[in-house]
Amino acid sequence: MAEPGGSGAGAGEEETPASVPGQTQSSSGRVLTPEERDRLGCDRVLVSEFRQMKLEKEAQKNWDLFYKRNSTNFFKDRHWTTREFEELRACREQNPLYCPERCCAFQCDLTKDDLREKVPEGGVDVVTLIFVLSAIHPDKMTLALQNISRVLKPGGVVLFRDYGLYDHTMLRFKAGSKLGDNFYVRQDGTRSYFFSRELLAELFEGAGLHLAANDYVLRETVNKKEGLCVPRVFVQSKFTKPDRSQSS
């Protein structure tokens, strides 16, 4: 349901499933080297409050420009999603073709717009949040998740994948890019948060959703041209909305 776009955007990352060789799922995450830990410990200076307010105000514009620049040379089909999430595979098997009369595409800001204006309350079986939440300001993440929870059916599920703590992209930010704990700004003005499993569970549970699965996905990306092998860390999770009729 929710895909990168507008101020609720993700970075459009395209990743292969956790079952591929060289990629594992773990509850413990990535262990930093002493050099990496020292570098992160020294990066304590935050972007000025004035610039942070400007970045928040211009968030949608910066993401719109990002997608305009990368409209044809960045995104790939996410074939791995149906391999990773059986809920999506089941949806595809039950509904092999989308019926235009049953589809309603719309753009919204999850932190401001009430989804119930477009989607019936409690009317959605499955929500995907794939590289979306990381682009939202941490102060507004709970609002976005509460918005989603309202339209999710009791027993429905949120399928989540996003940047994990100590991902390579987090470690390569230069000094002057830090907005807060685990929150950074790129050169183009787009922002990214890096999640721990614990914080993610806390956020979703605060929105009334229950934890079903929550792991780090660890893999290595090889850049043959530059001869680099970099560690990637993502968080892949499932959260469900309690079915109170069954629990009573």
PDB file of N, CA, C and O in Angstrom, residues 7 43-60 62 135-140 176-186 189-193:
ATOM      1  N   SER A   7       6.707  13.265   0.834  1.00  0.00           N
ATOM      2  CA  SER A   7       7.457  13.397   2.070  1.00  0.00           C
ATOM      3  C   SER A   7       7.466  12.119   2.863  1.00  0.00           C
ATOM      4  O   SER A   7       8.174  11.998   3.848  1.00  0.00           O
ATOM      5  N   ASP A  43      31.246  11.585  15.701  1.00  0.00           N
ATOM      6  CA  ASP A  43      30.302  12.373  14.894  1.00  0.00           C
ATOM      7  C   ASP A  43      29.132  12.802  15.773  1.00  0.00           C
ATOM      8  O   ASP A  43      28.068  12.180  15.796  1.00  0.00           O
ATOM      9  N   ARG A  44      29.323  13.876  16.514  1.00  0.00           N
ATOM     10  CA  ARG A  44      28.314  14.323  17.473  1.00  0.00           C
ATOM     11  C   ARG A  44      27.669  15.655  17.113  1.00  0.00           C
ATOM     12  O   ARG A  44      26.660  16.040  17.705  1.00  0.00           O
ATOM     13  N   VAL A  45      28.253  16.376  16.175  1.00  0.00           N
ATOM     14  CA  VAL A  45      27.734  17.699  15.821  1.00  0.00           C
ATOM     15  C   VAL A  45      26.524  17.541  14.911  1.00  0.00           C
ATOM     16  O   VAL A  45      26.593  16.875  13.866  1.00  0.00           O
ATOM     17  N   LEU A  46      25.403  18.144  15.303  1.00  0.00           N
ATOM     18  CA  LEU A  46      24.176  18.027  14.530  1.00  0.00           C
ATOM     19  C   LEU A  46      24.014  19.206  13.577  1.00  0.00           C
ATOM     20  O   LEU A  46      24.532  20.305  13.812  1.00  0.00           O
ATOM     21  N   VAL A  47      23.288  18.964  12.501  1.00  0.00           N
ATOM     22  CA  VAL A  47      22.897  20.021  11.579  1.00  0.00           C
ATOM     23  C   VAL A  47      22.106  21.074  12.356  1.00  0.00           C
ATOM     24  O   VAL A  47      21.341  20.736  13.274  1.00  0.00           O
ATOM     25  N   SER A  48      22.295  22.331  12.020  1.00  0.00           N
ATOM     26  CA  SER A  48      21.660  23.415  12.764  1.00  0.00           C
ATOM     27  C   SER A  48      20.138  23.281  12.770  1.00  0.00           C
ATOM     28  O   SER A  48      19.546  22.707  11.854  1.00  0.00           O
ATOM     29  N   GLU A  49      19.510  23.809  13.804  1.00  0.00           N
ATOM     30  CA  GLU A  49      18.056  23.745  13.921  1.00  0.00           C
ATOM     31  C   GLU A  49      17.375  24.442  12.744  1.00  0.00           C
ATOM     32  O   GLU A  49      16.354  23.984  12.234  1.00  0.00           O
ATOM     33  N   PHE A  50      17.968  25.566  12.297  1.00  0.00           N
ATOM     34  CA  PHE A  50      17.387  26.293  11.166  1.00  0.00           C
ATOM     35  C   PHE A  50      17.369  25.424   9.912  1.00  0.00           C
ATOM     36  O   PHE A  50      16.356  25.334   9.218  1.00  0.00           O
ATOM     37  N   ARG A  51      18.491  24.744   9.629  1.00  0.00           N
ATOM     38  CA  ARG A  51      18.544  23.901   8.433  1.00  0.00           C
ATOM     39  C   ARG A  51      17.630  22.689   8.576  1.00  0.00           C
ATOM     40  O   ARG A  51      17.018  22.242   7.614  1.00  0.00           O
ATOM     41  N   GLN A  52      17.541  22.156   9.789  1.00  0.00           N
ATOM     42  CA  GLN A  52      16.649  21.015   9.992  1.00  0.00           C
ATOM     43  C   GLN A  52      15.203  21.395   9.709  1.00  0.00           C
ATOM     44  O   GLN A  52      14.457  20.633   9.096  1.00  0.00           O
ATOM     45  N   MET A  53      14.782  22.575  10.149  1.00  0.00           N
ATOM     46  CA  MET A  53      13.421  23.046   9.880  1.00  0.00           C
ATOM     47  C   MET A  53      13.215  23.241   8.379  1.00  0.00           C
ATOM     48  O   MET A  53      12.152  22.922   7.846  1.00  0.00           O
ATOM     49  N   LYS A  54      14.244  23.740   7.692  1.00  0.00           N
ATOM     50  CA  LYS A  54      14.160  23.947   6.248  1.00  0.00           C
ATOM     51  C   LYS A  54      14.054  22.614   5.517  1.00  0.00           C
ATOM     52  O   LYS A  54      13.267  22.462   4.576  1.00  0.00           O
ATOM     53  N   LEU A  55      14.806  21.611   5.959  1.00  0.00           N
ATOM     54  CA  LEU A  55      14.749  20.289   5.341  1.00  0.00           C
ATOM     55  C   LEU A  55      13.371  19.656   5.529  1.00  0.00           C
ATOM     56  O   LEU A  55      12.846  19.007   4.616  1.00  0.00           O
ATOM     57  N   GLU A  56      12.791  19.828   6.699  1.00  0.00           N
ATOM     58  CA  GLU A  56      11.460  19.276   6.947  1.00  0.00           C
ATOM     59  C   GLU A  56      10.418  19.961   6.064  1.00  0.00           C
ATOM     60  O   GLU A  56       9.546  19.316   5.480  1.00  0.00           O
ATOM     61  N   LYS A  57      10.535  21.264   5.931  1.00  0.00           N
ATOM     62  CA  LYS A  57       9.598  22.026   5.107  1.00  0.00           C
ATOM     63  C   LYS A  57       9.714  21.649   3.639  1.00  0.00           C
ATOM     64  O   LYS A  57       8.715  21.603   2.909  1.00  0.00           O
ATOM     65  N   GLU A  58      10.930  21.340   3.200  1.00  0.00           N
ATOM     66  CA  GLU A  58      11.174  21.056   1.785  1.00  0.00           C
ATOM     67  C   GLU A  58      11.282  19.569   1.491  1.00  0.00           C
ATOM     68  O   GLU A  58      11.730  19.179   0.405  1.00  0.00           O
ATOM     69  N   ALA A  59      10.851  18.725   2.419  1.00  0.00           N
ATOM     70  CA  ALA A  59      11.009  17.281   2.251  1.00  0.00           C
ATOM     71  C   ALA A  59      10.340  16.779   0.982  1.00  0.00           C
ATOM     72  O   ALA A  59      10.932  16.024   0.205  1.00  0.00           O
ATOM     73  N   GLN A  60       9.100  17.174   0.752  1.00  0.00           N
ATOM     74  CA  GLN A  60       8.396  16.684  -0.433  1.00  0.00           C
ATOM     75  C   GLN A  60       9.072  17.156  -1.707  1.00  0.00           C
ATOM     76  O   GLN A  60       9.237  16.376  -2.657  1.00  0.00           O
ATOM     77  N   ASN A  62      12.226  17.872  -2.173  1.00  0.00           N
ATOM     78  CA  ASN A  62      13.490  17.163  -2.370  1.00  0.00           C
ATOM     79  C   ASN A  62      13.267  15.746  -2.895  1.00  0.00           C
ATOM     80  O   ASN A  62      14.021  15.267  -3.748  1.00  0.00           O
ATOM     81  N   ALA A 135      12.328   7.659   5.699  1.00  0.00           N
ATOM     82  CA  ALA A 135      12.382   9.006   5.146  1.00  0.00           C
ATOM     83  C   ALA A 135      11.513   9.992   5.914  1.00  0.00           C
ATOM     84  O   ALA A 135      11.509  11.179   5.607  1.00  0.00           O
ATOM     85  N   ILE A 136      10.769   9.493   6.895  1.00  0.00           N
ATOM     86  CA  ILE A 136       9.894  10.337   7.697  1.00  0.00           C
ATOM     87  C   ILE A 136      10.634  10.786   8.950  1.00  0.00           C
ATOM     88  O   ILE A 136      11.390  10.023   9.550  1.00  0.00           O
ATOM     89  N   HIS A 137      10.414  12.025   9.348  1.00  0.00           N
ATOM     90  CA  HIS A 137      11.054  12.528  10.565  1.00  0.00           C
ATOM     91  C   HIS A 137      10.668  11.639  11.743  1.00  0.00           C
ATOM     92  O   HIS A 137       9.499  11.261  11.889  1.00  0.00           O
ATOM     93  N   PRO A 138      11.632  11.272  12.599  1.00  0.00           N
ATOM     94  CA  PRO A 138      11.318  10.384  13.725  1.00  0.00           C
ATOM     95  C   PRO A 138      10.155  10.856  14.588  1.00  0.00           C
ATOM     96  O   PRO A 138       9.397  10.035  15.111  1.00  0.00           O
ATOM     97  N   ASP A 139      10.005  12.172  14.733  1.00  0.00           N
ATOM     98  CA  ASP A 139       8.906  12.700  15.548  1.00  0.00           C
ATOM     99  C   ASP A 139       7.532  12.408  14.950  1.00  0.00           C
ATOM    100  O   ASP A 139       6.519  12.493  15.650  1.00  0.00           O
ATOM    101  N   LYS A 140       7.486  12.067  13.651  1.00  0.00           N
ATOM    102  CA  LYS A 140       6.207  11.861  12.980  1.00  0.00           C
ATOM    103  C   LYS A 140       5.946  10.403  12.616  1.00  0.00           C
ATOM    104  O   LYS A 140       4.916  10.083  12.026  1.00  0.00           O
ATOM    105  N   GLY A 176      28.772  16.587   9.478  1.00  0.00           N
ATOM    106  CA  GLY A 176      27.869  17.650   9.072  1.00  0.00           C
ATOM    107  C   GLY A 176      26.586  17.152   8.460  1.00  0.00           C
ATOM    108  O   GLY A 176      25.770  17.952   7.999  1.00  0.00           O
ATOM    109  N   SER A 177      26.401  15.824   8.443  1.00  0.00           N
ATOM    110  CA  SER A 177      25.196  15.237   7.852  1.00  0.00           C
ATOM    111  C   SER A 177      24.217  14.707   8.896  1.00  0.00           C
ATOM    112  O   SER A 177      23.121  14.262   8.546  1.00  0.00           O
ATOM    113  N   LYS A 178      24.585  14.774  10.162  1.00  0.00           N
ATOM    114  CA  LYS A 178      23.777  14.140  11.209  1.00  0.00           C
ATOM    115  C   LYS A 178      22.664  15.066  11.688  1.00  0.00           C
ATOM    116  O   LYS A 178      22.901  16.207  12.081  1.00  0.00           O
ATOM    117  N   LEU A 179      21.436  14.548  11.666  1.00  0.00           N
ATOM    118  CA  LEU A 179      20.272  15.304  12.125  1.00  0.00           C
ATOM    119  C   LEU A 179      19.868  14.920  13.542  1.00  0.00           C
ATOM    120  O   LEU A 179      19.208  15.697  14.237  1.00  0.00           O
ATOM    121  N   GLY A 180      20.214  13.708  13.954  1.00  0.00           N
ATOM    122  CA  GLY A 180      19.858  13.194  15.271  1.00  0.00           C
ATOM    123  C   GLY A 180      20.366  11.776  15.378  1.00  0.00           C
ATOM    124  O   GLY A 180      21.100  11.299  14.512  1.00  0.00           O
ATOM    125  N   ASP A 181      19.983  11.086  16.446  1.00  0.00           N
ATOM    126  CA  ASP A 181      20.413   9.705  16.609  1.00  0.00           C
ATOM    127  C   ASP A 181      19.956   8.861  15.423  1.00  0.00           C
ATOM    128  O   ASP A 181      18.754   8.750  15.153  1.00  0.00           O
ATOM    129  N   ASN A 182      20.908   8.312  14.681  1.00  0.00           N
ATOM    130  CA  ASN A 182      20.634   7.404  13.555  1.00  0.00           C
ATOM    131  C   ASN A 182      19.836   8.058  12.434  1.00  0.00           C
ATOM    132  O   ASN A 182      19.201   7.365  11.641  1.00  0.00           O
ATOM    133  N   PHE A 183      19.876   9.369  12.337  1.00  0.00           N
ATOM    134  CA  PHE A 183      19.095  10.129  11.355  1.00  0.00           C
ATOM    135  C   PHE A 183      20.041  11.077  10.618  1.00  0.00           C
ATOM    136  O   PHE A 183      20.743  11.873  11.249  1.00  0.00           O
ATOM    137  N   TYR A 184      20.057  10.992   9.252  1.00  0.00           N
ATOM    138  CA  TYR A 184      21.038  11.717   8.460  1.00  0.00           C
ATOM    139  C   TYR A 184      20.388  12.352   7.231  1.00  0.00           C
ATOM    140  O   TYR A 184      19.320  11.918   6.788  1.00  0.00           O
ATOM    141  N   VAL A 185      21.091  13.353   6.674  1.00  0.00           N
ATOM    142  CA  VAL A 185      20.634  13.998   5.444  1.00  0.00           C
ATOM    143  C   VAL A 185      21.666  13.753   4.346  1.00  0.00           C
ATOM    144  O   VAL A 185      22.878  13.817   4.576  1.00  0.00           O
ATOM    145  N   ARG A 186      21.158  13.433   3.146  1.00  0.00           N
ATOM    146  CA  ARG A 186      22.035  13.254   1.990  1.00  0.00           C
ATOM    147  C   ARG A 186      22.326  14.609   1.347  1.00  0.00           C
ATOM    148  O   ARG A 186      21.704  15.626   1.675  1.00  0.00           O
ATOM    149  N   GLY A 189      19.411  16.601  -0.039  1.00  0.00           N
ATOM    150  CA  GLY A 189      18.382  17.070   0.884  1.00  0.00           C
ATOM    151  C   GLY A 189      17.413  16.004   1.344  1.00  0.00           C
ATOM    152  O   GLY A 189      16.616  16.244   2.255  1.00  0.00           O
ATOM    153  N   THR A 190      17.446  14.807   0.728  1.00  0.00           N
ATOM    154  CA  THR A 190      16.614  13.710   1.219  1.00  0.00           C
ATOM    155  C   THR A 190      17.234  13.144   2.486  1.00  0.00           C
ATOM    156  O   THR A 190      18.442  13.225   2.683  1.00  0.00           O
ATOM    157  N   ARG A 191      16.391  12.567   3.345  1.00  0.00           N
ATOM    158  CA  ARG A 191      16.852  12.125   4.657  1.00  0.00           C
ATOM    159  C   ARG A 191      16.617  10.628   4.849  1.00  0.00           C
ATOM    160  O   ARG A 191      15.778  10.038   4.173  1.00  0.00           O
ATOM    161  N   SER A 192      17.360  10.066   5.793  1.00  0.00           N
ATOM    162  CA  SER A 192      17.208   8.640   6.040  1.00  0.00           C
ATOM    163  C   SER A 192      17.478   8.318   7.499  1.00  0.00           C
ATOM    164  O   SER A 192      18.443   8.812   8.084  1.00  0.00           O
ATOM    165  N   TYR A 193      16.604   7.473   8.049  1.00  0.00           N
ATOM    166  CA  TYR A 193      16.753   6.975   9.416  1.00  0.00           C
ATOM    167  C   TYR A 193      17.164   5.502   9.348  1.00  0.00           C
ATOM    168  O   TYR A 193      16.756   4.777   8.435  1.00  0.00           O
TER     169      TYR A 193
END
